[in-house]
């Protein structure tokens, strides 16, 4: 079946540094990928929709200058958390679908801790 | 902003018990309802994508029903096994307004099946 690979699975960084998270579709092309954030005991919150070859669409309240998304190819989207602060500590997970409204394929997620 | 609610938040059952939980979603501009199973340390796995009112889908011991007019879906597990222990997520996909093309997730139901 279709696989989405997300790296790293866990990262600890110092406040003020930037962290890049990669999301790859391994055996299918994904023109659209989604980035979610999950706070403890809450649902997956959509941060942005990443579109290959064009700018990402950010959800209301998500700072696009802080969470940079690049979807440079049909198999790779990256999320860069710039100038990270402790409040950015969270669980980030990406997903993609092979075609619109097919089931989403998820990465394993990234646990970010900013000290 | 869509509001997708799942109940109960958590559930403990004994091996062999049958169980069910609920996902409620706004019925306006409804397009599809997704169910996912999320086991600890793994990525969410798609169970069902449902679109039609009255739809009923089955995968082994797991089945789901959909009522788009009143905005709810039930997930049933027959003869629960310890390996069914996971968080079950539902997500609504709507076809209108600012929610177009975006899956909105509920908080999930955490199922624990005791041997």
Short mmCIF file of C-alpha atoms in Angstrom, two decimals:
data_model
loop_
_atom_site.label_atom_id
_atom_site.label_comp_id
_atom_site.label_asym_id
_atom_site.label_seq_id
_atom_site.Cartn_x
_atom_site.Cartn_y
_atom_site.Cartn_z
CA UNK A 1 0.00 0.00 0.00
CA UNK A 2 0.91 3.65 -0.24
CA UNK A 3 3.49 4.82 2.26
CA UNK A 4 4.33 8.24 3.60
CA UNK A 5 7.65 8.65 5.36
CA UNK A 6 8.21 11.48 7.83
CA UNK A 7 11.54 12.49 9.38
CA UNK A 8 12.71 13.06 11.98
CA UNK A 9 10.42 11.23 14.38
CA UNK A 10 11.73 13.17 17.34
CA UNK A 11 13.76 16.34 17.62
CA UNK A 12 14.93 18.49 20.50
CA UNK A 13 16.22 21.94 19.67
CA UNK A 14 17.15 25.13 21.44
CA UNK A 15 14.99 28.19 21.41
CA UNK A 16 15.74 30.42 18.43
CA UNK A 17 16.88 27.67 16.10
CA UNK A 18 15.01 26.35 13.06
CA UNK A 19 13.87 22.79 12.50
CA UNK A 20 13.00 21.15 9.20
CA UNK A 21 10.59 18.23 9.00
CA UNK A 22 10.37 16.17 5.80
CA UNK A 23 7.37 14.31 4.45
CA UNK A 24 7.84 11.96 1.50
CA UNK A 25 5.38 9.86 -0.46
CA UNK A 26 7.37 6.74 -1.23
CA UNK A 27 5.36 4.97 -3.90
CA UNK A 28 2.89 7.49 -5.22
CA UNK A 29 2.83 11.07 -6.38
CA UNK A 30 1.16 13.54 -4.08
CA UNK A 31 0.19 16.87 -5.57
CA UNK A 32 -1.34 17.76 -2.22
CA UNK A 33 0.01 17.12 1.26
CA UNK A 34 -1.43 18.25 4.57
CA UNK A 35 0.36 19.32 7.73
CA UNK A 36 -1.31 18.87 11.10
CA UNK A 37 -0.41 19.76 14.65
CA UNK A 38 -1.71 17.98 17.71
CA UNK A 39 -1.72 19.33 21.24
CA UNK A 40 -2.16 16.90 24.13
CA UNK A 41 -5.63 15.42 24.31
CA UNK A 42 -6.80 17.44 21.32
CA UNK A 43 -7.67 16.58 17.76
CA UNK A 44 -5.41 16.88 14.76
CA UNK A 45 -5.52 20.53 13.72
CA UNK A 46 -4.86 21.30 10.08
CA UNK A 47 -2.08 23.86 9.78
CA UNK A 48 -1.71 24.12 6.04
CA UNK A 49 -2.30 22.45 2.72
CA UNK A 50 0.86 22.02 0.70
CA UNK A 51 0.49 22.13 -3.08
CA UNK A 52 3.22 20.98 -5.42
CA UNK A 53 4.67 23.83 -7.38
CA UNK A 54 2.66 26.56 -5.68
CA UNK A 55 2.32 28.33 -2.37
CA UNK A 56 0.87 26.54 0.59
CA UNK A 57 -2.57 27.46 1.88
CA UNK A 58 -2.43 28.24 5.58
CA UNK A 59 -5.28 27.91 8.03
CA UNK A 60 -6.48 30.88 9.99
CA UNK A 61 -4.20 31.65 12.91
CA UNK A 62 -1.16 29.81 11.51
CA UNK A 63 1.81 32.12 10.89
CA UNK A 64 3.15 31.41 7.43
CA UNK A 65 6.45 33.14 8.17
CA UNK A 66 6.98 30.91 11.17
CA UNK A 67 5.90 27.64 9.59
CA UNK A 68 7.50 27.59 6.15
CA UNK A 69 6.17 24.96 3.80
CA UNK A 70 7.86 23.91 0.59
CA UNK A 71 6.44 21.33 -1.80
CA UNK A 72 9.16 21.23 -4.41
CA UNK A 73 8.35 17.88 -5.98
CA UNK A 74 5.48 15.44 -6.28
CA UNK A 75 6.96 13.29 -3.52
CA UNK A 76 8.37 15.74 -0.99
CA UNK A 77 6.96 18.44 1.24
CA UNK A 78 8.91 20.10 4.04
CA UNK A 79 7.79 22.06 7.07
CA UNK A 80 10.35 24.37 8.64
CA UNK A 81 9.64 25.76 12.08
CA UNK A 82 11.65 28.97 12.12
CA UNK A 83 13.03 30.61 15.27
CA UNK A 84 11.40 27.94 17.39
CA UNK A 85 10.12 28.76 20.85
CA UNK A 86 8.98 26.47 23.65
CA UNK A 87 5.34 27.08 22.72
CA UNK A 88 6.07 25.46 19.33
CA UNK A 89 6.72 22.19 21.13
CA UNK A 90 4.10 19.83 19.80
CA UNK A 91 3.41 16.79 17.66
CA UNK A 92 3.46 17.50 13.92
CA UNK A 93 2.18 15.01 11.36
CA UNK A 94 1.85 15.07 7.60
CA UNK A 95 -0.48 13.24 5.26
CA UNK A 96 -1.18 12.91 1.58
CA UNK A 97 -3.78 11.40 -0.65
CA UNK A 98 -3.34 9.70 -3.99
CA UNK A 99 -6.39 11.47 -5.33
CA UNK A 100 -8.91 13.84 -3.85
CA UNK A 101 -11.04 12.18 -1.21
CA UNK A 102 -9.17 8.91 -1.28
CA UNK A 103 -8.09 7.80 2.21
CA UNK A 104 -5.24 9.84 3.66
CA UNK A 105 -1.84 8.22 4.09
CA UNK A 106 -0.07 9.54 7.16
CA UNK A 107 3.53 9.84 8.20
CA UNK A 108 4.54 8.67 11.67
CA UNK A 109 4.69 12.18 13.00
CA UNK A 110 7.42 14.31 14.58
CA UNK A 111 7.61 15.14 18.26
CA UNK A 112 9.25 18.56 18.55
CA UNK A 113 10.59 19.77 21.87
CA UNK A 114 12.00 23.28 22.08
CA UNK A 115 14.08 23.97 25.16
CA UNK B 1 -15.11 26.25 11.24
CA UNK B 2 -16.51 22.72 11.38
CA UNK B 3 -17.02 20.96 14.68
CA UNK B 4 -16.55 17.20 14.62
CA UNK B 5 -17.27 15.50 17.92
CA UNK B 6 -16.54 11.96 19.00
CA UNK B 7 -17.87 10.10 22.00
CA UNK B 8 -16.94 8.65 24.28
CA UNK B 9 -13.43 10.07 24.71
CA UNK B 10 -12.21 6.74 26.04
CA UNK B 11 -13.57 3.28 26.45
CA UNK B 12 -12.40 0.17 28.30
CA UNK B 13 -13.85 -3.18 27.32
CA UNK B 14 -13.08 -6.83 27.95
CA UNK B 15 -11.83 -9.12 25.24
CA UNK B 16 -14.80 -10.55 23.36
CA UNK B 17 -17.12 -7.61 24.07
CA UNK B 18 -18.71 -5.77 21.20
CA UNK B 19 -18.53 -2.01 21.28
CA UNK B 20 -19.47 1.07 19.35
CA UNK B 21 -18.74 4.76 19.35
CA UNK B 22 -20.07 7.86 17.70
CA UNK B 23 -18.89 10.61 15.41
CA UNK B 24 -21.11 13.65 14.89
CA UNK B 25 -20.48 16.26 12.23
CA UNK B 26 -22.28 19.18 10.59
CA UNK B 27 -24.59 17.88 7.88
CA UNK B 28 -24.48 20.99 5.71
CA UNK B 29 -22.18 20.83 2.66
CA UNK B 30 -21.26 17.28 3.61
CA UNK B 31 -19.04 15.43 1.17
CA UNK B 32 -17.42 12.47 2.96
CA UNK B 33 -16.72 10.93 6.33
CA UNK B 34 -13.42 9.17 7.05
CA UNK B 35 -12.57 6.73 9.85
CA UNK B 36 -8.97 6.02 10.89
CA UNK B 37 -7.36 3.74 13.46
CA UNK B 38 -4.26 5.09 15.20
CA UNK B 39 -2.17 2.64 17.15
CA UNK B 40 0.52 3.89 19.50
CA UNK B 41 3.87 4.55 17.78
CA UNK B 42 2.34 4.01 14.35
CA UNK B 43 0.76 6.26 11.76
CA UNK B 44 -3.03 6.54 11.43
CA UNK B 45 -4.45 3.87 9.14
CA UNK B 46 -7.56 4.41 7.03
CA UNK B 47 -10.54 2.22 7.83
CA UNK B 48 -13.39 3.65 5.78
CA UNK B 49 -14.37 6.52 3.52
CA UNK B 50 -18.12 6.96 3.40
CA UNK B 51 -20.12 9.33 1.26
CA UNK B 52 -23.74 8.21 0.88
CA UNK B 53 -26.52 8.54 3.42
CA UNK B 54 -27.32 5.09 4.76
CA UNK B 55 -23.91 3.78 3.72
CA UNK B 56 -22.65 0.82 5.68
CA UNK B 57 -19.11 -0.49 5.34
CA UNK B 58 -17.41 -3.51 6.85
CA UNK B 59 -13.81 -4.62 7.28
CA UNK B 60 -13.48 -7.84 9.22
CA UNK B 61 -14.98 -7.32 12.67
CA UNK B 62 -15.25 -3.56 12.20
CA UNK B 63 -18.19 -1.87 10.53
CA UNK B 64 -19.50 1.67 10.21
CA UNK B 65 -22.75 3.35 9.33
CA UNK B 66 -23.46 6.85 8.08
CA UNK B 67 -26.41 9.21 8.48
CA UNK B 68 -25.70 12.40 6.56
CA UNK B 69 -29.09 13.98 7.21
CA UNK B 70 -28.65 14.05 10.96
CA UNK B 71 -24.87 14.20 10.86
CA UNK B 72 -23.57 11.12 12.63
CA UNK B 73 -21.64 7.94 12.01
CA UNK B 74 -21.25 4.89 14.22
CA UNK B 75 -18.24 2.60 14.32
CA UNK B 76 -18.86 -0.93 15.60
CA UNK B 77 -16.32 -3.53 16.68
CA UNK B 78 -17.62 -7.05 17.15
CA UNK B 79 -15.82 -9.37 19.54
CA UNK B 80 -13.09 -6.90 20.54
CA UNK B 81 -9.53 -8.19 20.72
CA UNK B 82 -6.53 -6.63 22.52
CA UNK B 83 -5.03 -5.76 19.14
CA UNK B 84 -8.04 -3.50 18.50
CA UNK B 85 -6.73 -1.18 21.22
CA UNK B 86 -6.08 2.14 19.49
CA UNK B 87 -7.42 5.65 19.03
CA UNK B 88 -10.22 5.76 16.47
CA UNK B 89 -10.47 9.05 14.59
CA UNK B 90 -13.24 10.30 12.39
CA UNK B 91 -12.94 13.22 10.01
CA UNK B 92 -15.48 15.14 7.97
CA UNK B 93 -14.80 16.46 4.48
CA UNK B 94 -17.02 19.30 3.36
CA UNK B 95 -17.63 20.76 -0.03
CA UNK B 96 -18.45 24.32 0.74
CA UNK B 97 -17.19 27.59 2.13
CA UNK B 98 -13.87 27.85 3.88
CA UNK B 99 -13.89 24.16 4.73
CA UNK B 100 -13.78 23.04 1.12
CA UNK B 101 -11.44 20.14 0.48
CA UNK B 102 -10.23 19.94 4.08
CA UNK B 103 -10.71 17.10 6.51
CA UNK B 104 -11.71 18.21 9.99
CA UNK B 105 -10.85 15.65 12.65
CA UNK B 106 -12.61 14.77 15.87
CA UNK B 107 -10.65 14.29 19.09
CA UNK B 108 -10.78 10.53 18.78
CA UNK B 109 -12.05 7.70 20.94
CA UNK B 110 -9.34 5.80 22.82
CA UNK B 111 -10.27 2.13 22.98
CA UNK B 112 -8.54 -0.23 25.39
CA UNK B 113 -9.39 -3.92 25.17
CA UNK B 114 -8.40 -5.89 28.26
CA UNK B 115 -7.47 -9.56 27.89
#
